[in-house]
């Protein structure tokens, strides 16, 4: 019963098979290969827009290099206080931007709002004495498993653009959000005002593949130099791209996300029905955040369940449970049964 993270699981078999297939013959190196071109074509069709696509191997690299391309060293990136770029990336965004400031905004359910942006802007309006507001970054799905609606993204994009800022989306769980909203990739991104996207695949079935996507191809050269300088231009790029190629083939990315989300809902519903257990927020993607009595959490761990504690009170604990594309259904049922006692 491993609910610690969606990256606790391995890779989808289709993606492993694609790696084997990509191993045949020779290919041009450094991303000039046919597989990378095919992925760019697939994503261009999927997003219905001319885009610049850059595969990298971690989400931290995707976010940091995207932000570095959008934000000058003297700029500020507005993001949620609990966002991955703020708390989980060892200040890589600050490092790769050459010293930009990450400005933490508060917001319910892991989401920032246009009001929070408007309230912060006056603190960054002192000419050269304050860093220049340059980018707003949102996480879709958020770090607490919630999702921005298309209208919410549009409102944040308007707030950003009206202040001369661009909008970046950390889409480490892009597919999980997309299948819940039931909209198109275009509607969740550039049509709503998103300028750059970290398109995640690792958590939803790849081994190590994410793609940075710019909806303005003018960023191409600036990004390419940064990626190389950062050591993220993989010479045998076909193996990174082969993962993305298989991820997108036959809608594997969507079926994986639908499966994970459905099991997360089942887990959330099952736990919410138990006495003393309450959900800390809505289950909108593949994460479940639930308050439970401490003895219940202890019993689950005794029976081998793995998960993180997110918050503490004297009598109860809020746990984070993440369901992956490969989590066995039986583990979900067993977790609920074990929590029941
Ligand atoms: C997992 C994750 C990432 C990527 O993390 P890496 O460990 O660098 O691959 C980025 N953003 C969010 C919200 C994540 O959950």
Coordinates of C-alpha atoms in Angstrom, one line a residue, residues 16-340:
X16 CA 9.5 0.8 -21.5
X17 CA 8.7 -0.9 -24.8
X18 CA 9.2 2.4 -26.7
X19 CA 12.7 2.7 -25.1
X20 CA 13.6 -0.7 -26.5
X21 CA 12.3 0.2 -29.9
X22 CA 14.2 3.4 -29.9
X23 CA 17.4 1.5 -29.2
X24 CA 17.6 0.2 -32.8
X25 CA 20.0 1.7 -35.2
X26 CA 21.7 5.1 -35.1
X27 CA 20.2 8.5 -34.6
X28 CA 21.4 12.1 -34.7
X29 CA 22.2 13.3 -31.2
X30 CA 21.3 16.3 -29.1
X31 CA 17.6 16.4 -30.0
X32 CA 18.0 16.5 -33.8
X33 CA 16.5 13.0 -34.0
X34 CA 13.3 11.7 -35.7
X35 CA 11.7 10.8 -32.4
X36 CA 12.1 14.3 -30.9
X37 CA 10.7 15.7 -34.2
X38 CA 7.7 13.3 -33.9
X39 CA 7.0 14.4 -30.3
X40 CA 7.1 18.1 -31.3
X41 CA 4.6 17.3 -34.1
X42 CA 2.3 15.4 -31.7
X43 CA 2.4 18.2 -29.1
X44 CA 1.9 20.9 -31.8
X45 CA -1.2 19.1 -33.0
X46 CA -2.5 18.4 -29.5
X47 CA -2.1 22.1 -28.4
X48 CA -3.4 23.4 -31.7
X49 CA -0.7 26.1 -31.7
X50 CA 2.8 26.7 -33.0
X51 CA 5.0 25.8 -30.0
X52 CA 8.6 25.4 -29.0
X53 CA 9.1 22.0 -27.3
X54 CA 12.1 21.0 -25.1
X55 CA 12.4 17.6 -23.4
X56 CA 14.2 17.6 -20.1
X57 CA 14.6 14.9 -17.5
X58 CA 13.2 16.4 -14.3
X59 CA 10.4 18.7 -13.3
X60 CA 12.8 20.9 -11.4
X61 CA 14.8 21.5 -14.6
X62 CA 11.7 22.2 -16.6
X63 CA 10.4 24.7 -14.1
X64 CA 13.7 26.4 -13.4
X65 CA 14.8 26.7 -17.1
X66 CA 11.3 27.9 -18.2
X67 CA 11.3 30.5 -15.4
X68 CA 14.9 31.6 -16.3
X69 CA 13.8 32.1 -19.9
X70 CA 10.8 34.3 -18.8
X71 CA 12.3 36.1 -15.9
X72 CA 15.4 38.4 -15.8
X73 CA 17.8 38.2 -12.8
X74 CA 16.3 41.3 -11.3
X75 CA 12.7 40.0 -11.7
X76 CA 10.2 38.4 -9.3
X77 CA 8.1 35.3 -9.8
X78 CA 4.8 35.3 -7.9
X79 CA 3.8 31.8 -6.8
X80 CA 1.9 30.0 -4.1
X81 CA 3.6 29.7 -0.7
X82 CA 3.4 25.9 -0.9
X83 CA 4.3 25.5 -4.6
X84 CA 6.9 23.0 -5.7
X85 CA 9.1 25.9 -7.1
X86 CA 9.0 27.6 -3.7
X87 CA 9.6 24.6 -1.3
X88 CA 10.8 21.6 -3.2
X89 CA 13.4 22.7 -5.7
X90 CA 16.3 23.7 -3.5
X91 CA 16.1 27.3 -4.9
X92 CA 16.9 26.0 -8.4
X93 CA 14.5 28.7 -9.9
X94 CA 16.5 31.4 -8.1
X95 CA 19.8 29.8 -9.2
X96 CA 18.9 29.4 -12.9
X97 CA 17.3 32.8 -13.2
X98 CA 20.5 34.3 -11.8
X99 CA 18.9 35.5 -8.6
X100 CA 15.3 36.3 -9.3
X101 CA 13.1 36.5 -6.2
X102 CA 10.3 34.1 -5.6
X103 CA 7.4 35.9 -4.0
X104 CA 5.1 33.7 -1.9
X105 CA 1.3 34.3 -2.1
X106 CA -1.2 32.7 0.2
X107 CA -4.4 31.1 -1.2
X108 CA -7.0 28.5 -0.2
X109 CA -6.7 25.0 -1.5
X110 CA -3.2 25.5 -2.8
X111 CA -4.3 28.1 -5.4
X112 CA -3.4 31.7 -5.9
X113 CA -5.9 34.3 -7.0
X114 CA -5.9 37.6 -9.0
X115 CA -6.7 39.4 -5.7
X116 CA -3.5 38.0 -4.1
X117 CA -1.5 39.1 -7.1
X118 CA -3.1 42.6 -6.9
X119 CA -2.4 42.8 -3.1
X120 CA 1.3 42.0 -3.6
X121 CA 2.0 44.2 -6.6
X122 CA 2.2 47.5 -4.6
X123 CA 5.1 45.9 -2.5
X124 CA 7.0 45.5 -5.7
X125 CA 6.5 48.9 -7.2
X126 CA 9.5 50.8 -5.9
X127 CA 11.4 51.1 -9.1
X128 CA 14.9 49.7 -9.0
X129 CA 14.6 49.2 -5.3
X130 CA 12.3 46.2 -5.6
X131 CA 12.6 43.3 -8.0
X132 CA 10.5 43.7 -11.1
X133 CA 7.3 41.5 -11.2
X134 CA 8.0 39.3 -14.2
X135 CA 6.2 36.0 -14.0
X136 CA 3.2 34.4 -12.2
X137 CA 3.6 30.6 -11.8
X138 CA 0.6 28.3 -11.0
X139 CA 0.6 24.6 -10.5
X140 CA -2.0 22.5 -12.3
X141 CA -3.0 20.2 -10.6
X142 CA -1.9 22.0 -7.4
X143 CA 0.3 20.6 -4.7
X144 CA -2.8 19.8 -2.6
X145 CA -4.6 18.0 -5.4
X146 CA -6.9 20.7 -6.4
X147 CA -7.5 22.2 -9.9
X148 CA -7.8 25.6 -11.3
X149 CA -10.8 26.0 -13.5
X150 CA -10.3 27.5 -17.0
X151 CA -12.0 30.7 -15.8
X152 CA -9.6 30.9 -12.8
X153 CA -6.6 30.5 -15.1
X154 CA -7.9 33.1 -17.4
X155 CA -8.5 35.6 -14.5
X156 CA -4.9 35.0 -13.2
X157 CA -3.5 35.4 -16.8
X158 CA -5.3 38.7 -17.2
X159 CA -4.0 39.9 -13.8
X160 CA -0.5 38.9 -14.8
X161 CA -0.6 40.3 -18.3
X162 CA -2.2 43.6 -17.2
X163 CA 0.9 44.0 -14.9
X164 CA 3.4 43.2 -17.6
X165 CA 4.0 39.7 -16.3
X166 CA 3.8 36.3 -18.1
X167 CA 2.1 33.2 -16.9
X168 CA 3.9 29.9 -16.3
X169 CA 2.1 26.6 -15.5
X170 CA 3.8 23.8 -13.6
X171 CA 2.1 20.9 -15.1
X172 CA 3.8 18.0 -13.3
X173 CA 0.3 16.6 -13.1
X174 CA -1.1 18.2 -16.2
X175 CA -3.0 15.1 -17.4
X176 CA -4.6 14.6 -14.0
X177 CA -6.0 18.1 -14.2
X178 CA -7.0 17.9 -17.8
X179 CA -9.1 14.8 -17.6
X180 CA -11.0 16.3 -14.6
X181 CA -11.8 19.5 -16.4
X182 CA -12.7 17.6 -19.6
X183 CA -11.4 20.5 -21.7
X184 CA -8.7 20.5 -24.4
X185 CA -5.0 21.1 -23.7
X186 CA -5.3 24.4 -25.7
X187 CA -8.2 25.5 -23.5
X188 CA -6.3 24.8 -20.3
X189 CA -3.2 26.7 -21.5
X190 CA -2.7 29.3 -24.2
X191 CA -6.4 29.9 -24.8
X192 CA -6.6 30.8 -21.1
X193 CA -3.5 33.0 -21.3
X194 CA -0.7 30.5 -20.3
X195 CA 2.7 31.6 -21.8
X196 CA 4.8 28.6 -20.8
X197 CA 4.2 25.1 -19.5
X198 CA 6.2 22.4 -17.7
X199 CA 4.4 19.4 -19.2
X200 CA 5.0 16.5 -16.8
X201 CA 5.1 12.9 -17.8
X202 CA 7.3 11.2 -15.1
X203 CA 4.6 11.0 -12.4
X204 CA 2.1 9.7 -14.8
X205 CA 4.0 6.8 -16.5
X206 CA 7.4 7.9 -17.9
X207 CA 10.8 7.1 -16.4
X208 CA 12.2 10.5 -16.6
X209 CA 10.7 12.9 -19.1
X210 CA 9.1 16.3 -19.0
X211 CA 8.7 18.8 -21.7
X212 CA 9.0 22.6 -21.5
X213 CA 6.6 24.2 -23.9
X214 CA 6.5 27.8 -25.0
X215 CA 3.5 29.1 -26.8
X216 CA 5.7 31.9 -28.2
X217 CA 8.4 30.3 -30.3
X218 CA 10.5 33.5 -29.9
X219 CA 11.8 32.0 -26.7
X220 CA 13.5 29.1 -28.5
X221 CA 17.1 30.4 -28.7
X222 CA 17.2 31.7 -25.1
X223 CA 15.9 28.4 -23.8
X224 CA 18.2 26.3 -25.9
X225 CA 21.3 28.0 -24.6
X226 CA 20.1 27.8 -21.0
X227 CA 19.2 24.1 -21.3
X228 CA 22.7 23.3 -22.7
X229 CA 24.5 25.4 -20.1
X230 CA 22.5 23.7 -17.3
X231 CA 23.6 20.3 -18.5
X232 CA 20.1 19.3 -19.6
X233 CA 20.7 18.9 -23.3
X234 CA 20.7 15.1 -23.3
X235 CA 22.9 13.8 -26.1
X236 CA 20.9 10.6 -26.6
X237 CA 17.7 12.6 -26.6
X238 CA 15.8 10.0 -28.5
X239 CA 15.4 8.0 -25.3
X240 CA 13.8 11.0 -23.5
X241 CA 11.6 11.7 -26.5
X242 CA 10.7 8.1 -26.9
X243 CA 9.1 8.2 -23.5
X244 CA 7.0 11.3 -24.4
X245 CA 6.1 9.7 -27.8
X246 CA 4.7 6.6 -26.1
X247 CA 3.1 8.7 -23.4
X248 CA 1.1 10.5 -26.0
X249 CA 0.4 7.5 -28.2
X250 CA -3.1 6.1 -28.1
X251 CA -3.9 8.6 -25.3
X252 CA -1.9 6.6 -22.8
X253 CA -1.3 9.8 -20.8
X254 CA -5.1 10.4 -20.5
X255 CA -6.1 6.8 -19.6
X256 CA -3.3 6.7 -17.0
X257 CA -4.5 9.9 -15.5
X258 CA -8.2 8.9 -15.6
X259 CA -7.3 5.6 -13.8
X260 CA -5.3 7.4 -11.1
X261 CA -8.0 10.1 -10.5
X262 CA -10.8 7.5 -10.3
X263 CA -9.0 5.4 -7.7
X264 CA -8.2 8.6 -5.7
X265 CA -11.9 9.4 -5.7
X266 CA -12.7 5.9 -4.6
X267 CA -10.1 6.2 -1.8
X268 CA -11.4 9.6 -0.8
X269 CA -15.0 8.5 -0.7
X270 CA -14.1 5.3 1.2
X271 CA -12.2 7.3 3.9
X272 CA -14.7 10.1 4.2
X273 CA -17.4 7.5 5.1
X274 CA -15.4 6.4 8.2
X275 CA -16.0 7.8 11.6
X276 CA -13.4 10.4 12.7
X277 CA -12.0 10.8 9.1
X278 CA -12.7 13.9 7.1
X279 CA -11.2 15.1 3.8
X280 CA -9.1 18.2 4.2
X281 CA -10.1 19.3 0.7
X282 CA -11.8 18.2 -2.4
X283 CA -10.4 15.2 -4.4
X284 CA -10.1 16.7 -7.9
X285 CA -7.0 14.9 -9.2
X286 CA -4.9 12.0 -7.9
X287 CA -4.2 13.2 -4.4
X288 CA -6.2 12.7 -1.2
X289 CA -5.7 14.8 1.9
X290 CA -7.5 13.4 4.9
X291 CA -7.6 14.1 8.6
X292 CA -7.7 10.9 10.7
X293 CA -7.2 10.0 14.3
X294 CA -3.6 9.3 15.1
X295 CA -4.2 5.6 16.1
X296 CA -5.7 5.0 12.6
X297 CA -2.6 6.4 10.9
X298 CA -0.4 4.3 13.2
X299 CA -2.4 1.1 12.4
X300 CA -2.1 1.8 8.7
X301 CA 1.6 2.1 9.0
X302 CA 1.9 -1.0 11.1
X303 CA 0.2 -2.9 8.3
X304 CA 2.7 -1.6 5.8
X305 CA 1.0 1.4 4.3
X306 CA 3.3 4.2 3.2
X307 CA 2.2 7.9 3.1
X308 CA 3.3 11.3 4.4
X309 CA 1.9 13.3 7.2
X310 CA 1.0 16.8 6.0
X311 CA -0.2 18.5 9.2
X312 CA -0.6 17.7 12.9
X313 CA -3.1 18.4 15.7
X314 CA -2.9 16.9 19.2
X315 CA -5.4 14.1 18.4
X316 CA -5.4 13.8 14.7
X317 CA -3.1 14.0 11.7
X318 CA -3.6 15.1 8.1
X319 CA -2.2 12.6 5.7
X320 CA -1.3 13.0 2.0
X321 CA -2.2 10.0 -0.1
X322 CA -1.1 10.0 -3.8
X323 CA -2.6 7.5 -6.2
X324 CA -0.6 6.7 -9.4
X325 CA -1.5 5.3 -12.8
X326 CA -0.2 1.9 -11.5
X327 CA -1.6 1.7 -8.0
X328 CA -3.4 -1.6 -7.6
X329 CA -7.1 -1.4 -7.0
X330 CA -6.7 -4.0 -4.2
X331 CA -4.4 -1.6 -2.4
X332 CA -7.0 1.1 -2.3
X333 CA -9.6 -1.3 -0.9
X334 CA -7.1 -2.7 1.6
X335 CA -6.2 0.8 2.8
X336 CA -9.9 1.7 3.4
X337 CA -10.5 -1.7 5.2
X338 CA -7.4 -1.2 7.4
X339 CA -8.5 2.4 8.3
X340 CA -11.9 1.0 9.2

